Short mmCIF file of C-alpha atoms in Angstrom, two decimals:
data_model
loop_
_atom_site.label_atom_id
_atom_site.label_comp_id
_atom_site.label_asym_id
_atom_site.label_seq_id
_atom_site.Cartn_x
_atom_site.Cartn_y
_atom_site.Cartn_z
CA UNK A 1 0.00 0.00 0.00
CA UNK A 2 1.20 4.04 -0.41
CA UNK A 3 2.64 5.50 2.07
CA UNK A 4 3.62 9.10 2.32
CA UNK A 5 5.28 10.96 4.54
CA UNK A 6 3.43 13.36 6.71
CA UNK A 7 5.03 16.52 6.32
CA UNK A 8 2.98 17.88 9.90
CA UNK A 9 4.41 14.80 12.04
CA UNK A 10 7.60 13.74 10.01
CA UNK A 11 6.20 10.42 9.92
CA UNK A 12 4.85 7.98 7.17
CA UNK A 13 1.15 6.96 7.00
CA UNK A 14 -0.78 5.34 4.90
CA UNK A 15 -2.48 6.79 2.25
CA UNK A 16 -5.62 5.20 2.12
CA UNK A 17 -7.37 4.06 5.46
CA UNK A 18 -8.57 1.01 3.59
CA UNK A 19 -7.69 -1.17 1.21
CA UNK A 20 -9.88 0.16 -1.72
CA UNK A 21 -10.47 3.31 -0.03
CA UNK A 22 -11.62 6.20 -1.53
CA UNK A 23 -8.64 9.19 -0.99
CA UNK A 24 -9.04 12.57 -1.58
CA UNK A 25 -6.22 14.75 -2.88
CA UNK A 26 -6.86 18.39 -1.97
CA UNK A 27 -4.11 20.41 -3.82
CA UNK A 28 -3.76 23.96 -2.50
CA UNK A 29 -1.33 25.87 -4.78
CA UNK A 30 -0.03 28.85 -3.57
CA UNK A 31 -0.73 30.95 -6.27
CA UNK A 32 -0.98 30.45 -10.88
CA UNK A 33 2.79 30.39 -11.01
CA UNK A 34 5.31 27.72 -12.13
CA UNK A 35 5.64 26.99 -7.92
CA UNK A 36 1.16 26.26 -7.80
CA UNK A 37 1.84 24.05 -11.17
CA UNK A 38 4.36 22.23 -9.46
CA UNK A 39 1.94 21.42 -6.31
CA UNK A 40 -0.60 20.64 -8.79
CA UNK A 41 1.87 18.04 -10.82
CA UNK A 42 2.87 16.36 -7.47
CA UNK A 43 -1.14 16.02 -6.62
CA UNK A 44 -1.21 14.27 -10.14
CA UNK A 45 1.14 11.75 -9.66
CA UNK A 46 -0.40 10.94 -6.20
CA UNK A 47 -3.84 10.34 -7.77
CA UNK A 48 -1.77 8.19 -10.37
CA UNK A 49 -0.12 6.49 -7.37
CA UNK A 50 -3.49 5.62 -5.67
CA UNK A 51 -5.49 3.99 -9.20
CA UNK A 52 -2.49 2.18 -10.03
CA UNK A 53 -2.75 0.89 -6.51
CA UNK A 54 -6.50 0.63 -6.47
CA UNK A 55 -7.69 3.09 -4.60
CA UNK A 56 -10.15 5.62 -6.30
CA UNK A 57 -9.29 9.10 -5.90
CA UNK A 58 -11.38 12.32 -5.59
CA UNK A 59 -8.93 15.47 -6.75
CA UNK A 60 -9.78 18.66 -5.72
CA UNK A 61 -8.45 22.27 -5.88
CA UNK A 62 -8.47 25.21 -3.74
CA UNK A 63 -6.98 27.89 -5.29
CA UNK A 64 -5.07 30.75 -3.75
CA UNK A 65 -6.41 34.57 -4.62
CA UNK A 66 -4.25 36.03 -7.17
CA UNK A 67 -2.82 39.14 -6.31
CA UNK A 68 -4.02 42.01 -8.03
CA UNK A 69 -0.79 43.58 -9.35
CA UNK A 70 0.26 40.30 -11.27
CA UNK A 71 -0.89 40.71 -14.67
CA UNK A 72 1.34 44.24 -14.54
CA UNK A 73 4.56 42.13 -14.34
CA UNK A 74 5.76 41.12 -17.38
CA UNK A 75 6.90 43.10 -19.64
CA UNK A 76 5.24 43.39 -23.30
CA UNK A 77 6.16 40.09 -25.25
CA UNK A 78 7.41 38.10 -22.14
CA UNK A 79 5.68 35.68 -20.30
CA UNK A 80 4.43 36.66 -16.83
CA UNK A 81 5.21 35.04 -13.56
CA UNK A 82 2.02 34.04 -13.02
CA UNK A 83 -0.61 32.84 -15.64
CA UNK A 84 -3.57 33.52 -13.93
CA UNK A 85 -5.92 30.41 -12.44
CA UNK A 86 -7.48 29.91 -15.77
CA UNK A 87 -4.05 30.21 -16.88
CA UNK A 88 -2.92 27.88 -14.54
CA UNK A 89 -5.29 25.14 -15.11
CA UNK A 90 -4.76 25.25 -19.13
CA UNK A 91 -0.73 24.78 -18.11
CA UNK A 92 -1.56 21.59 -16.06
CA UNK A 93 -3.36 20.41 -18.82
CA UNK A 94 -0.87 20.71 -21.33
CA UNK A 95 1.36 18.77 -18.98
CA UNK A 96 -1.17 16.19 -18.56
CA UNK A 97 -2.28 16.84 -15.29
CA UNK A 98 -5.88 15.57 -14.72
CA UNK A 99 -8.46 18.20 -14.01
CA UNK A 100 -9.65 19.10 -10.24
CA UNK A 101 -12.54 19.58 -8.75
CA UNK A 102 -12.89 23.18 -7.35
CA UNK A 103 -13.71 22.28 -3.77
CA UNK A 104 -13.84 24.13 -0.29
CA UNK A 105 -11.23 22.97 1.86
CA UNK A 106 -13.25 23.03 4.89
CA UNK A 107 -16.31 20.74 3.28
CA UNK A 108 -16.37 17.06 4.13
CA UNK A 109 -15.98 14.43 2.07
CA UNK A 110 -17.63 11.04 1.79
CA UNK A 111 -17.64 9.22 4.92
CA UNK A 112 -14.39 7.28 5.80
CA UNK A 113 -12.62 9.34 3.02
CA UNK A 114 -8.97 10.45 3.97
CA UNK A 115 -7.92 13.80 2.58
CA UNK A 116 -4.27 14.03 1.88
CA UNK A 117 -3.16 18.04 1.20
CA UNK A 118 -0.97 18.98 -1.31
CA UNK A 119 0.70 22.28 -0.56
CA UNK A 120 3.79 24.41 -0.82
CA UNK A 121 6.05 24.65 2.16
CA UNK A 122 5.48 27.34 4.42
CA UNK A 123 1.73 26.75 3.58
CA UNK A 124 -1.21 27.55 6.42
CA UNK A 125 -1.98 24.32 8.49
CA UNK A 126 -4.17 21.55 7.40
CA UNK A 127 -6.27 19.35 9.66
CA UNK A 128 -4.65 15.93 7.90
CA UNK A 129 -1.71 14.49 6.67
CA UNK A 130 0.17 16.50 4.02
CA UNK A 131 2.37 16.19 1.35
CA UNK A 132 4.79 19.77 0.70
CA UNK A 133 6.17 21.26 -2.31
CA UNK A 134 9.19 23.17 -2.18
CA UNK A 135 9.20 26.31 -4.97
CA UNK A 136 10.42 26.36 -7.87
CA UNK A 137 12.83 29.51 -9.66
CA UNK A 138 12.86 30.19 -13.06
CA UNK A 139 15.53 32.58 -15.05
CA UNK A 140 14.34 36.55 -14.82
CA UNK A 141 11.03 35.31 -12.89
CA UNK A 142 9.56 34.48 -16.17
CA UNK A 143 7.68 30.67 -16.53
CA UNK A 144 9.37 28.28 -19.49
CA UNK A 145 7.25 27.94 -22.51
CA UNK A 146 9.36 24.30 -24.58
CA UNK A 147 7.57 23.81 -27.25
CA UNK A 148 6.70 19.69 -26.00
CA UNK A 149 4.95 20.70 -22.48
CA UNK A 150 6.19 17.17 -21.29
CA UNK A 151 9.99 18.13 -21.39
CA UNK A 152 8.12 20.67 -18.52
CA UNK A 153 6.89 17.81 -16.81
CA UNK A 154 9.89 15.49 -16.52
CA UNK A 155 11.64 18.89 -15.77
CA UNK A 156 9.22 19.41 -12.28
CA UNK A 157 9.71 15.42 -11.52
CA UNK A 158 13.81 15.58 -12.16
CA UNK A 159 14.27 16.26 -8.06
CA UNK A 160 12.66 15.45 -5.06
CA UNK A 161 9.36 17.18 -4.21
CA UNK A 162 10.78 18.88 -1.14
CA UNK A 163 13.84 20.11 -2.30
CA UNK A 164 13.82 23.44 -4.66
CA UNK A 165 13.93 23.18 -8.18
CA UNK A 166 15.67 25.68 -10.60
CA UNK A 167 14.03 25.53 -14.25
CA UNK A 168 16.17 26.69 -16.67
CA UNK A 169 17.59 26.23 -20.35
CA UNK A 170 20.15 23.72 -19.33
CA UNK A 171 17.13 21.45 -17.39
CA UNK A 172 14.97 21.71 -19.82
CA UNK A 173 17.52 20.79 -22.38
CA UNK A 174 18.73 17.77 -20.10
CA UNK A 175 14.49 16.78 -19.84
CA UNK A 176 14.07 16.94 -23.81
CA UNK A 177 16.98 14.73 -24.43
CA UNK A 178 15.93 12.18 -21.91
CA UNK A 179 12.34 11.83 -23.80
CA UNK A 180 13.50 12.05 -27.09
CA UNK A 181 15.85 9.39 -26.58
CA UNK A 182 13.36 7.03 -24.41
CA UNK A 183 10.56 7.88 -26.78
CA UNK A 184 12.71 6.67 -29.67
CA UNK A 185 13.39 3.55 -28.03
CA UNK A 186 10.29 2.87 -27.23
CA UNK A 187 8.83 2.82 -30.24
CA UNK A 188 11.79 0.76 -31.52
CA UNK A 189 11.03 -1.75 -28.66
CA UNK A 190 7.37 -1.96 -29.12
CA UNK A 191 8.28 -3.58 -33.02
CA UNK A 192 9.45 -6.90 -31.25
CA UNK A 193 7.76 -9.49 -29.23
CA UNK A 194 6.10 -8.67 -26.06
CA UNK A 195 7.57 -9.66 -23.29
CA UNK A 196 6.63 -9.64 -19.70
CA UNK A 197 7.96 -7.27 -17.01
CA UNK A 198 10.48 -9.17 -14.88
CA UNK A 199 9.29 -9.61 -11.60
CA UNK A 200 12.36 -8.13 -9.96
CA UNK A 201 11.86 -4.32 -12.06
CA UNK A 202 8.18 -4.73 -11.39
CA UNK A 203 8.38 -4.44 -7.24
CA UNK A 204 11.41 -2.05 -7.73
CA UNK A 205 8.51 0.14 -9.60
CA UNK A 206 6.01 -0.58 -7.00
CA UNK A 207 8.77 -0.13 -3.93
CA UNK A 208 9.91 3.38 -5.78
CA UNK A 209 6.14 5.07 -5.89
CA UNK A 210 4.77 3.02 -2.37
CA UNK A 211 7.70 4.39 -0.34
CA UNK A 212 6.55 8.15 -0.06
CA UNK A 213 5.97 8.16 -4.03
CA UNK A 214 9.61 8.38 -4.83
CA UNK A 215 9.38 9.45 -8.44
CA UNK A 216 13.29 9.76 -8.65
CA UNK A 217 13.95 6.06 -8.02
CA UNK A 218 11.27 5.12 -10.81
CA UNK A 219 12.91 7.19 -13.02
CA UNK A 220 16.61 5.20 -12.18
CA UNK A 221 14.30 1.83 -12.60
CA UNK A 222 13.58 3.30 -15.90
CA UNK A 223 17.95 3.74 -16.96
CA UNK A 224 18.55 1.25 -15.40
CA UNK A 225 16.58 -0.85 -17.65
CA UNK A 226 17.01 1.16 -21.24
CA UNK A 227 20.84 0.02 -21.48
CA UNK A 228 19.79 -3.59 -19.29
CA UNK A 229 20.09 -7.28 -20.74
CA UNK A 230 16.04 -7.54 -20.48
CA UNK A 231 14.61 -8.27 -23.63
CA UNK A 232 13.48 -5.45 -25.89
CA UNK A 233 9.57 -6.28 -25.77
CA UNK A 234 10.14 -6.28 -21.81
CA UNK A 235 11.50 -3.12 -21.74
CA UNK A 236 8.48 -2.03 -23.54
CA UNK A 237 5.96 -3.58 -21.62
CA UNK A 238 8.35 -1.65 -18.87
CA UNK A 239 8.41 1.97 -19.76
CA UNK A 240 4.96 1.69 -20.76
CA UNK A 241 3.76 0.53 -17.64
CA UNK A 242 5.69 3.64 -15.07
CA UNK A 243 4.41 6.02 -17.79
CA UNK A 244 1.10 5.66 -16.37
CA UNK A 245 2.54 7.11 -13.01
CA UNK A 246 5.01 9.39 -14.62
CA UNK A 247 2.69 10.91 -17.39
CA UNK A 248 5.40 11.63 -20.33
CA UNK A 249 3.86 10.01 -23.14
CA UNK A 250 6.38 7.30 -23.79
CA UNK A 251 4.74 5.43 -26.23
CA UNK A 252 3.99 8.83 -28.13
CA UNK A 253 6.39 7.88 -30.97
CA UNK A 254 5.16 4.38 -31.79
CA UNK A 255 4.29 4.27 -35.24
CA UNK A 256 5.72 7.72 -36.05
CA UNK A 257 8.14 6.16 -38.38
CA UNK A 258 5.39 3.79 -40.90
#
């Protein structure tokens, strides 16, 4: 089963209360900048985490108020630090993250529903267990527009949730080469015989995302496994399988070639 650790208590819980349970995940970004779609990617993979696991999850949003100066920031032809909440929602869905439910924060749930909040550190307090996002800095305060929004994605996932994250050409170049090349061997892999997941990479996948949804040590399963002995169809079956935690559209290139 998931556990996370509670950021409140500095200790891990579980994230359901049942097996099957219904979770909600509450994000609460701080505001519609690069920092909010961070929180809001991090509540994405969580949901992700919980189906794979079978647990159905209820995603909801509570936005923060955007201040009223921000749309004076940026200067003509540049993007602004902050998009806005309708902004910020079309973002998240150009990086695949699912849509949430706008949502109170103080109304209940369904009976014997935990709610698990995703926030940014330094965020108010919250009555339950909570997962925190550390910010995220971007060259002259201005959000990064790659033309693939998934090199964005793998970019937010590239270091631990809690630790901050500087976005910038050279990380975004690093994320873009990392799909292209995975992408490419997918769809080279997915031309042979399919092949099984070995057991061994499948509970390393299942350890990585159960212990406090460790995205990093998915991502080593994942080299680990391009350059490995495993047959090609098993790597495959592989990458195909963590993309439906990690969200990068791995199998995007299949048939691209005919």
């Amino acid at each position: 089963m998931l556990r996370i650790l509670d950021a409140r208590t500095g200790e891990p819980v579980d994230a359901a209360l049942a097996r099957r349970g219904l979770v909600r995940v509450h994000a609460r970004p701080p505001g519609s900048d690069i920092t909010g779609l961070r929180v809001l990617l991090v509540a994405d993979v969580l949901v992700r985490a919980l189906e794979i696991g079978g647990n159905p999850a209820w995603a909801t949003l509570t936005s923060a108020p955007e201040p009223a100066e921000t749309a004076d920031r940026a200067a003509p032809g540049e993007q602004a630090a902050s998009w806005g909440e309708g902004g910020l929602r079309a973002r998240a869905a150009e990086l695949g993250i699912r849509p949430f439910e706008d949502h109170p924060g103080t109304e209940p749930g369904p009976a014997a529903t935990r709610t698990i909040d995703v926030v940014a550190q330094g965020a108010g307090a919250t009555e339950g267990p909570r997962v925190e996002v550390a910010p995220v800095d971007t060259p002259h305060g201005s959000a990064p527009e790659p033309g693939d929004p998934t090199v964005l994605r793998l970019a937010l996932l590239a270091r631990r949730r809690d630790q901050p994250l500087s976005v910038d050409a050279d990380a975004l170049a690093a994320a873009e080469d990392t799909l292209a090349r995975w992408r490419a061997a997918v769809a080279g892999w997915a031309t042979r015989p399919s092949k099984p997941i070995p057991e061994d990479v499948r509970l390393r996948l299942r350890a990585a995302w159960e212990d406090d949804l460790d995205v990093l040590a998915v991502l080593d399963v994942l080299r680990s496994v391009e350059t490995s002995g495993i047959p090609e169809g098993a790597r495959f079956e592989t990458y195909a399988h963590a993309d439906r935690l990690l969200g990068l559209e791995l199998t995007r290139e299949i048939g691209a070639a005919l």
